[in-house]
Amino acid sequence: CAQRMAPVFQKNPSCAHYSTGQATNSSLCQTLGGMPHTLCSSTMFTPSGFSPHLVPGEEPPQDGPEPGPRIPGGPQLTSASLDTLIQHLVPTADYYPEKAYVFTFLLSSRLFIPPHELLSRVCQLCIKQQQLDQIPLDTAKVRKFGPKILQLLTEWTETFPSDFQEEEMVGHLKDIIHRIAACDEAYWKTMNQILQNVNQKLATMSQREESIVKVNASVSDKLVAFKTKPPPIQKDILSICSDPYALAQQLTHVELERLSHIGPEEFVQAFVQKDPLDTTQPCFSDQKKTSNLEAYVKWFNRLCYLVATEICMPAKKKQRAQVIEFFIDVARECFNIGNFNSLMAIISGMNMSPVSRLKKTWGKVKTAKFFILEHQMDPTGNFYNYRTALRGAAHRFQTAHSNREKIVIPFFSLLIKDIYFLNEGCANRLPNGHVNFEKFVELARQVGEFMTWKQVECPFEEERNILHYLHTAPIFNEDGLYLASYESESPENQIEKDRWKTLRSTILGKT
């Protein structure tokens, strides 16, 4: 047991690493406070498959960029002015930006310009370049341009629907389409379809936010009331589900359902900070739209504490060992499925101090399988083994013939930390004021890969009773875990004895 790695999630000062005087999202920092550290190094950055239609230093012509202004096989864009990047986003009758460029710029631009202002600038350029304020319109020209601007608006609303919560955004969208609709009545139908789709997405997002609030409220109430061991009639995980594969499947259901809520913009907005080379105010200083991301990290924490609670709860050593072996099998099935987030949460729960100190219990456990799983998630070498396994799962995703083979659920806290270090390690702007686009290509690669994985539909049937238990079962807080652990196996030293005495007094009212 002494050879097992230290608990991944514990109270430690690592959160200070996230609060170095920069205006990062404090609530998210608190949530991520116990995340394992990863290397902050430029060696983390890998070449991207994106190839935007830009060449370093190239300015678009006044009437819009020509198709593919990029030397074949030439260098990728490294930086450009914000005006240049906006110009290359704007379609013309003969040009449409690569899809990868659209995603990269829409994702990163919110650090420099609010979405409603960006859309306003795009619409103004379209009106000017296509002479949409002239009467009569050049019908032939507009019919070549119309499908392209509609495609851009469709991509924007589908990928970043939260941008269109603002009435100003919807107003700009309607204005530009109204200007071209006279040339083709089909544009009206397309506009209505775009608006209908974005309204459906926004309604779904609103419902999800309300459900998150309700679940958090109910769980927090049970945390307050549940500070010590439950009565014998209290249900436990083995009474709800004794099949490790079934529990791994239901954990995968929870993971994919919660992942589906997270928008790509949350990864950028999570670490918004004041750019020292930017004289403007941060675009999101008063709106930290990261609730889904934070809720997902809190789910990881809940699963850690649920595992630890289930292990510490039984009064008999044999039963505790049985629960540990059950969770080892669940973790192995999660690994086989490709659910690395639940896998790490289970390992983290078993490595929490109140669990790892139960030496007599661990002495009854066959630990060989556990050590193999720990080796896979070992943080050594910047989680080298895990990253290798993740690449294998990603390759399986690319060649998959079924949704079962497409499941890739990354260890989310590590993904967040990679993005954090990417953000910290590279400036948003260069000294000449240009946007450091090379940084955002890498950011878009990481976020884009995640967005692809999260769209997979879970192939396993839901088992409501198991899902209900995972979401609502009372769990011990940290003091409750330690008390249950000391009650199960007596303290071994004076420090533990003193803590046990204090906990019995404060929680149980006993001396």
Short mmCIF file of C-alpha atoms in Angstrom, two decimals, residues 153-155 157-159 161-162 164 189-205:
data_model
loop_
_atom_site.label_atom_id
_atom_site.label_comp_id
_atom_site.label_asym_id
_atom_site.label_seq_id
_atom_site.Cartn_x
_atom_site.Cartn_y
_atom_site.Cartn_z
CA LEU A 153 -23.79 32.03 -39.70
CA THR A 154 -24.87 28.40 -39.53
CA GLU A 155 -21.44 27.26 -38.34
CA THR A 157 -24.79 29.31 -34.32
CA GLU A 158 -24.22 25.55 -34.25
CA THR A 159 -20.78 25.66 -32.60
CA PRO A 161 -24.96 28.96 -29.64
CA SER A 162 -24.39 30.72 -26.30
CA PHE A 164 -26.66 34.24 -29.50
CA LYS A 189 -36.38 29.86 -45.00
CA THR A 190 -32.71 29.33 -44.12
CA MET A 191 -32.78 32.23 -41.66
CA ASN A 192 -35.85 30.86 -39.93
CA GLN A 193 -34.21 27.44 -39.70
CA ILE A 194 -31.04 28.97 -38.19
CA LEU A 195 -33.05 30.90 -35.61
CA GLN A 196 -35.18 27.87 -34.77
CA ASN A 197 -32.09 25.70 -34.25
CA VAL A 198 -30.30 28.25 -32.06
CA ASN A 199 -33.45 28.81 -29.97
CA GLN A 200 -33.72 25.06 -29.39
CA LYS A 201 -30.08 24.90 -28.33
CA LEU A 202 -30.48 27.86 -25.97
CA ALA A 203 -33.62 26.35 -24.42
CA THR A 204 -31.77 23.07 -23.84
CA MET A 205 -28.84 24.94 -22.29
#
